[in-house]
Short mmCIF file of C-alpha atoms in Angstrom, two decimals:
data_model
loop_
_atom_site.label_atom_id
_atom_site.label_comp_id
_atom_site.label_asym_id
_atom_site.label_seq_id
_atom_site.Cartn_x
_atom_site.Cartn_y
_atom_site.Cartn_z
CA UNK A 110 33.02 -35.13 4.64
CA UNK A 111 29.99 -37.64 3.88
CA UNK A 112 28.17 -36.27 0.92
CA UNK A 113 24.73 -35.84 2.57
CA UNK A 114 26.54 -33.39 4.93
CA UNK A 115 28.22 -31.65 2.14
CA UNK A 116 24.99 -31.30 0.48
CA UNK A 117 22.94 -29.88 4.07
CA UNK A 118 26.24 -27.00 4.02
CA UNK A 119 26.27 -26.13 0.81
CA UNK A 120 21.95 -25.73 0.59
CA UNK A 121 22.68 -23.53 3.76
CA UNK A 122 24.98 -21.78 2.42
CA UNK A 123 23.32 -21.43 -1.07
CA UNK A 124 20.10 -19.75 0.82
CA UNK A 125 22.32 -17.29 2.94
CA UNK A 126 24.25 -16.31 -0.46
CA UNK A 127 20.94 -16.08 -2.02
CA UNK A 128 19.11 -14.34 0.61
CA UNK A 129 21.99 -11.28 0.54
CA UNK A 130 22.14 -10.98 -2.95
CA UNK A 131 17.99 -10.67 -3.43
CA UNK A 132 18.41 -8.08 -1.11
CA UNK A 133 20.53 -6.19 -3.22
CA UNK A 134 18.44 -6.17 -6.22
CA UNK A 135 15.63 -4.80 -3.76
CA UNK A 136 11.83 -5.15 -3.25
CA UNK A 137 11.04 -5.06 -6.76
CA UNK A 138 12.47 -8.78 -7.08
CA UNK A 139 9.20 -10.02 -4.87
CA UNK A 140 6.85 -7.58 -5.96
CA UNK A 141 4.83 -8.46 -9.19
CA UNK A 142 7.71 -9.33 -11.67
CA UNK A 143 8.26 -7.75 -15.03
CA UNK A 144 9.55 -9.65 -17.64
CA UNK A 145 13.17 -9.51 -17.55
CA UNK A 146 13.02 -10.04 -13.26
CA UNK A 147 10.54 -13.08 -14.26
CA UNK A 148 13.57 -14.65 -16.46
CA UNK A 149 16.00 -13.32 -13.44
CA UNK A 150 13.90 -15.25 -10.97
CA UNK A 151 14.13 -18.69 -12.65
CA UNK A 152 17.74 -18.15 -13.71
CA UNK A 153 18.78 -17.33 -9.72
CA UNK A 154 16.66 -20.10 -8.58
CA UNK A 155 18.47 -23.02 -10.65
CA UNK A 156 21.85 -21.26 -9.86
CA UNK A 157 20.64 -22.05 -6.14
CA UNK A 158 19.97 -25.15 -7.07
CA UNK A 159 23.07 -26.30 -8.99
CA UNK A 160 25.25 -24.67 -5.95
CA UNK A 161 23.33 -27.27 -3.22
CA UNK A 162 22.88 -30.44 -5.26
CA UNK A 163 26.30 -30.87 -7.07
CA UNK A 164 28.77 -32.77 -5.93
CA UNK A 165 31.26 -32.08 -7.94
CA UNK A 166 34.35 -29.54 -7.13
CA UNK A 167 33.14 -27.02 -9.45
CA UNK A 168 30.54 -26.26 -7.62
CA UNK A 169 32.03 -22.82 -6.55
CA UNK A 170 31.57 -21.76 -10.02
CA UNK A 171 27.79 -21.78 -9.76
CA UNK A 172 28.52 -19.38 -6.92
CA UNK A 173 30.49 -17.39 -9.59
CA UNK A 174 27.58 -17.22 -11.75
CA UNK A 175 25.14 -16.47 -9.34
CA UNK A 176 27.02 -13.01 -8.72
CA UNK A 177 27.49 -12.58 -12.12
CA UNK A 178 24.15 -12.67 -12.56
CA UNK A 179 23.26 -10.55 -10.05
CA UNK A 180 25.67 -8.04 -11.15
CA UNK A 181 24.16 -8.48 -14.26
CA UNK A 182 20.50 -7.60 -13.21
CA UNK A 183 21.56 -4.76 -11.20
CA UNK A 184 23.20 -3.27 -14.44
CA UNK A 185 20.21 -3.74 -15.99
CA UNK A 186 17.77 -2.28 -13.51
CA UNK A 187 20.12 0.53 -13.84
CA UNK A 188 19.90 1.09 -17.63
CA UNK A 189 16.28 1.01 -17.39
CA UNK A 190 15.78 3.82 -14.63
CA UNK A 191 18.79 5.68 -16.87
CA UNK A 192 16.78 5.11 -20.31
CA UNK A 193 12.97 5.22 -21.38
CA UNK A 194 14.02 3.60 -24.40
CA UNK A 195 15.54 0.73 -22.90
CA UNK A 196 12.39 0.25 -20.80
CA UNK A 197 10.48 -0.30 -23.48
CA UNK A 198 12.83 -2.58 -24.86
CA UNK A 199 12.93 -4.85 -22.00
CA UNK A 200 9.84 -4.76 -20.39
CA UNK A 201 7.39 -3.80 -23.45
CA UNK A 202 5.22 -0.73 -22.99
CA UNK A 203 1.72 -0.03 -22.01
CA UNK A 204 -1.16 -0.90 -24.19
CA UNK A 205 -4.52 0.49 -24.25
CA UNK A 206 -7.55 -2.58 -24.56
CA UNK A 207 -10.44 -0.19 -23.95
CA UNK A 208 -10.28 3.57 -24.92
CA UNK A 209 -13.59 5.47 -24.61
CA UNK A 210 -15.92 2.22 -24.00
CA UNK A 211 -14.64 0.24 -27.23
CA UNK A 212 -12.35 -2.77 -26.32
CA UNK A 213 -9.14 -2.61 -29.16
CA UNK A 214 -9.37 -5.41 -30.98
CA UNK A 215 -5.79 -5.21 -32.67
CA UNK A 216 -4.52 -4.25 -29.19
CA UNK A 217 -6.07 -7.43 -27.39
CA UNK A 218 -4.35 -9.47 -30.29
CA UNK A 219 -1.12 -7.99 -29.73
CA UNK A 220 -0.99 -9.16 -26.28
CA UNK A 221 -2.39 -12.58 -27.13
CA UNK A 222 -5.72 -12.09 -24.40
CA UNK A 223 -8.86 -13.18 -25.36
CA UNK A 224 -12.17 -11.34 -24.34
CA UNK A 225 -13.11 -14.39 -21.74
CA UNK A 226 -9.81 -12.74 -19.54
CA UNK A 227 -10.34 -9.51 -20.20
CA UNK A 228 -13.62 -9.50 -18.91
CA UNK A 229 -12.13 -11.62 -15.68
CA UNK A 230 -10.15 -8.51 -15.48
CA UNK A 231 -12.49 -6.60 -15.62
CA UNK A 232 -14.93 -7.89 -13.07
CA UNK A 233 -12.03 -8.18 -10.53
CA UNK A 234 -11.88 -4.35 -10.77
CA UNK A 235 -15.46 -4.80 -10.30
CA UNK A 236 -16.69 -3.67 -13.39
CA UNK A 237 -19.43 -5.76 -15.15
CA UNK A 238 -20.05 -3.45 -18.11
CA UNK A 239 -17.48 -2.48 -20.82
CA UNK A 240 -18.92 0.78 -21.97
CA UNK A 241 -18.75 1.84 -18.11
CA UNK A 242 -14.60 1.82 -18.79
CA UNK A 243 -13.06 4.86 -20.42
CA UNK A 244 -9.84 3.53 -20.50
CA UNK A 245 -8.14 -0.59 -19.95
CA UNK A 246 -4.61 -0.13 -20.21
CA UNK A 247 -2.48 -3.85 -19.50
CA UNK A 248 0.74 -2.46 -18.17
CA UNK A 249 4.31 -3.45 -18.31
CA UNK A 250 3.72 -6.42 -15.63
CA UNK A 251 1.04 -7.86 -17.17
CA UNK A 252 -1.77 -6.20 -14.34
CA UNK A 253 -4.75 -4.25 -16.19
CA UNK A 254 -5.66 -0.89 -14.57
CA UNK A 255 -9.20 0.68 -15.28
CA UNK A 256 -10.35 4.46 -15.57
CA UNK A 257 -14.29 4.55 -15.27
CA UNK A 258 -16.37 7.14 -17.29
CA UNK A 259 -16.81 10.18 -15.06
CA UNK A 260 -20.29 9.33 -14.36
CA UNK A 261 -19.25 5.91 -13.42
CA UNK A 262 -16.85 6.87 -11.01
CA UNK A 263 -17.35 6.84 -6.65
CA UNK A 264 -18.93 10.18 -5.37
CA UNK A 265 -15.91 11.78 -3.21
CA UNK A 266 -15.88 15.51 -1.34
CA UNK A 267 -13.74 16.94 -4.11
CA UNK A 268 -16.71 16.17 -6.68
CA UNK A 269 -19.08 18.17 -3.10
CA UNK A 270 -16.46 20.70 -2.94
CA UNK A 271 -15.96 19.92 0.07
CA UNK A 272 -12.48 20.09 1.12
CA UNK A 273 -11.49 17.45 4.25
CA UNK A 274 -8.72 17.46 6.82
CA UNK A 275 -5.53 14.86 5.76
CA UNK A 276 -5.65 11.81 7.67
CA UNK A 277 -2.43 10.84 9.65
CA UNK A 278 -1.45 6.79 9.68
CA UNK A 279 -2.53 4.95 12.18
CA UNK A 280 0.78 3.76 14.13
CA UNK A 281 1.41 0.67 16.11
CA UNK A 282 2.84 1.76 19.37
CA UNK A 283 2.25 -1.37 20.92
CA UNK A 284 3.78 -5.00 19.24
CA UNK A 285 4.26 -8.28 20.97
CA UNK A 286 3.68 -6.84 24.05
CA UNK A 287 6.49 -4.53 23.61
CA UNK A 288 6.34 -0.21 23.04
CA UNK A 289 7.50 1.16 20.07
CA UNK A 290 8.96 4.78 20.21
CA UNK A 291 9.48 5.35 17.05
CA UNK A 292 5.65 5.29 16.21
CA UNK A 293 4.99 7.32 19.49
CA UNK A 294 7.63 10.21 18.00
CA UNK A 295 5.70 10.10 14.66
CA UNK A 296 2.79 10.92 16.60
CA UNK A 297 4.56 13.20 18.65
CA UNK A 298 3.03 11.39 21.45
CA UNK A 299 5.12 10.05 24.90
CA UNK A 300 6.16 6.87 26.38
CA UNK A 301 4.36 8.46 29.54
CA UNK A 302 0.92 9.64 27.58
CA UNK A 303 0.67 5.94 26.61
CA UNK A 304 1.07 4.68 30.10
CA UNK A 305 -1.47 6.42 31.28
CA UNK A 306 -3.56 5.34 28.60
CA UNK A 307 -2.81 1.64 29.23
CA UNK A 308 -4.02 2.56 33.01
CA UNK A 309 -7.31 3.70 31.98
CA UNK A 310 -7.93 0.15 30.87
CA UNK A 311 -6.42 -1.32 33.84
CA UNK A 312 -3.89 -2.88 31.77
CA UNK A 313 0.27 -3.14 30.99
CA UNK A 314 1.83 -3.40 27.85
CA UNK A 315 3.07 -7.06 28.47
CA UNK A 316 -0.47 -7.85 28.36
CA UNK A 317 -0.91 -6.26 24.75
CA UNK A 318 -0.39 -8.22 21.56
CA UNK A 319 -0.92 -4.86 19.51
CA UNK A 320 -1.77 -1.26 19.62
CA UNK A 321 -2.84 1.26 17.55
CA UNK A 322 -3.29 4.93 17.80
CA UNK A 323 -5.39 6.75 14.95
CA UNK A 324 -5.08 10.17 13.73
CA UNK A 325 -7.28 11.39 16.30
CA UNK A 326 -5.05 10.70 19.29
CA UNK A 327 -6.97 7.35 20.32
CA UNK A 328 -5.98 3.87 21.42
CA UNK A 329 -6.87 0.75 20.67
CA UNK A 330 -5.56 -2.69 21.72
CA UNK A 331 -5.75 -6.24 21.09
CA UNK A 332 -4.51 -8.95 24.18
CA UNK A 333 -3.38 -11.92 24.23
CA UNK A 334 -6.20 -13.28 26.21
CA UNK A 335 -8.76 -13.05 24.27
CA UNK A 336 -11.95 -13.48 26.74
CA UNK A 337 -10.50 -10.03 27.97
CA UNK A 338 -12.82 -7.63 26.47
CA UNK A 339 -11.59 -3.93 26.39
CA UNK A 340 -13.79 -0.90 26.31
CA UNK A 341 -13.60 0.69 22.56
CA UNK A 342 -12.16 4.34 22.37
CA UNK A 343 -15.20 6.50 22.16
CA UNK A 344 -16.34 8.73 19.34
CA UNK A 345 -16.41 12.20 20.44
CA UNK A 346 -13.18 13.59 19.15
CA UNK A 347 -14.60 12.03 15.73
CA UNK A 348 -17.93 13.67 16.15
CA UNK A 349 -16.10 17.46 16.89
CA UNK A 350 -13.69 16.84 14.04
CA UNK A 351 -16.96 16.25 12.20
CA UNK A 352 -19.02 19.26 13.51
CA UNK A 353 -15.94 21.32 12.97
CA UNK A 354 -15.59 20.53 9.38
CA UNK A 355 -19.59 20.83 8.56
CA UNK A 356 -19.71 24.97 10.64
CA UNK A 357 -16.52 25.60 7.70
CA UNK A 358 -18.16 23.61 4.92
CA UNK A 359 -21.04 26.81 6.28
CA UNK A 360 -18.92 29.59 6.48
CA UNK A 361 -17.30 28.66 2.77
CA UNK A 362 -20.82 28.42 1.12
CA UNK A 363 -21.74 31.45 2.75
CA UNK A 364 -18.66 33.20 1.11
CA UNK A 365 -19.72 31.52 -2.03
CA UNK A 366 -22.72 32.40 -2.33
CA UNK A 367 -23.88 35.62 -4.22
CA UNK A 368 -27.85 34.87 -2.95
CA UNK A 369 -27.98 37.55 0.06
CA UNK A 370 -30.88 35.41 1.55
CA UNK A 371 -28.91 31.79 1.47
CA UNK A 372 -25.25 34.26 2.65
CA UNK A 373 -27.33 35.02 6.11
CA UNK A 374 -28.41 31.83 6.51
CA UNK A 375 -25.02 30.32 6.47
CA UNK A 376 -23.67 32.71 8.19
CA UNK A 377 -26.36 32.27 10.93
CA UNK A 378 -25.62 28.61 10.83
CA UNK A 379 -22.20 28.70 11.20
CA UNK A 380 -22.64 31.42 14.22
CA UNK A 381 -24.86 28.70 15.46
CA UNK A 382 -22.35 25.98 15.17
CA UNK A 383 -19.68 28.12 16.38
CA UNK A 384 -21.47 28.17 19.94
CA UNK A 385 -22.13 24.86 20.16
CA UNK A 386 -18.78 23.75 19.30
CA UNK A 387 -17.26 26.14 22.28
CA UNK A 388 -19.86 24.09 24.43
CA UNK A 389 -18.99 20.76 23.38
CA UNK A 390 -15.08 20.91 23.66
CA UNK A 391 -14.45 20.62 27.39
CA UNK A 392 -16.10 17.65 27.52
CA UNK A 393 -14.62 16.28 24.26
CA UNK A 394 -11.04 17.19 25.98
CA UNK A 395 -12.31 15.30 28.92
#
């Protein structure tokens, strides 16, 4: 065999080996790397390399120690999840840089970072001001992960009190023109529901490059052609979902509330909102 063509078969075969055995240590491998799968990924990668480009006939043991690698990886992935202690070991532990608005100085030296990156760090979590942090810890992968003060944090409804209905996924039932059941089952939708669907917009699903159904049952497309415009879902089942949750956000205060004045309000309000809700949901059904 010319060696040109020996070295084309054995590259193919050195990614399909390769390919199969990355698999097997799993999704961690391409994720951000920790520092034993950092010397892993080097080590497999000249393996692969060594198995393609040499020419001599030992090149099946490269293959040998490729698996034996491998084999060696997977035992140690397996230690780690087994052992706290040997986590730290390989992959370090955590380390705090800012605890309580005051950046460690011992801690930063430790890790070798100067102020200059952790204040890159910083700004990528978009934080500009140090005492605004009330905890930087740099974890085992080398990412840093902020805590804001409490009064530096995003307003959410918890903070309100003001509990809000789970959102579902939006699915893709709809991919390279093709229908996905599995997605439509999640939903607990039908093959036929979406059809119909599709026929409201005068369309087919050949003609869709993807679609998407949110949590509140409604579907929305993107073609191929795109100089097709398509009507956008409308908002009404958002705007009941939102009515709905703002006559119980009512009801709870007035249940709360130990003012007699502000309980009859509420509860006059949510009566209020009650009726108008029993109005509004034929035509949001429509």
């Amino acid at each position: 065999m010319p060696e040109w063509l020996e070295v084309i078969w054995r590259t193919v075969f050195a990614v399909v080996v390769l390919f199969f055995l990355t698999k097997l240590l799993g999704k961690r491998q391409v994720s951000q790397l920790s520092f034993f799968e950092y010397i892993t990924g080097i080590t497999v990668g000249s393996l692969a390399a060594y198995i393609s480009l040499d020419t001599d006939k030992t090149w099946h043991l490269g293959v040998i120690a490729l698996i034996v690698w491998i084999a060696f990886s997977l035992g140690i992935e397996y230690l780690q999840v087994k052992s706290k202690k040997a986590r730290d070991f390989i992959d370090f532990k955590s380390t705090v840089l800012i605890k309580d608005g005051k950046i460690l100085e011992d801690n930063m030296k430790k890790e070798r970072l100067t102020t200059d990156e952790l204040l890159a760090e910083l700004r990528k979590k978009d934080v500009f001001k140090v005492a605004d942090v009330e905890f930087a810890i740099m974890e085992t992968d080398g990412a840093i992960n902020v805590l804001l003060t409490r009064e530096n944090q995003p307003l959410t409804p918890k903070h309100l009190g003001v509990k809000v209905a789970p959102e579902q996924a939006t699915q893709a039932v709809i991919m390279d023109g093709k229908i996905l059941d599995e997605p439509l089952d999640t939903l607990g939708l039908t093959r036929g529901w979406l059809q119909g669907k599709l026929e409201e917009l005068n369309l087919t699903a050949e003609n869709v490059f993807i679609g998407q159904v949110d949590s509140y049952g409604e579907l929305t497309v993107d073609l191929y052609a795109d100089s097709v415009t398509v009507p956008q879902p409308q908002e009404k089942p958002q705007l009941y979902a939102l009515l709905k949750k703002c006559e119980a956000d009512l009801e709870l205060f007035s249940l709360s509330t130990n003012n007699e004045q502000a309980k009859k309000m509420y509860g006059q309000c949510s009566e209020q909102l009650q009726g108008l809700l029993k109005q509004l949901k034929p035509f949001v059904q429509n």
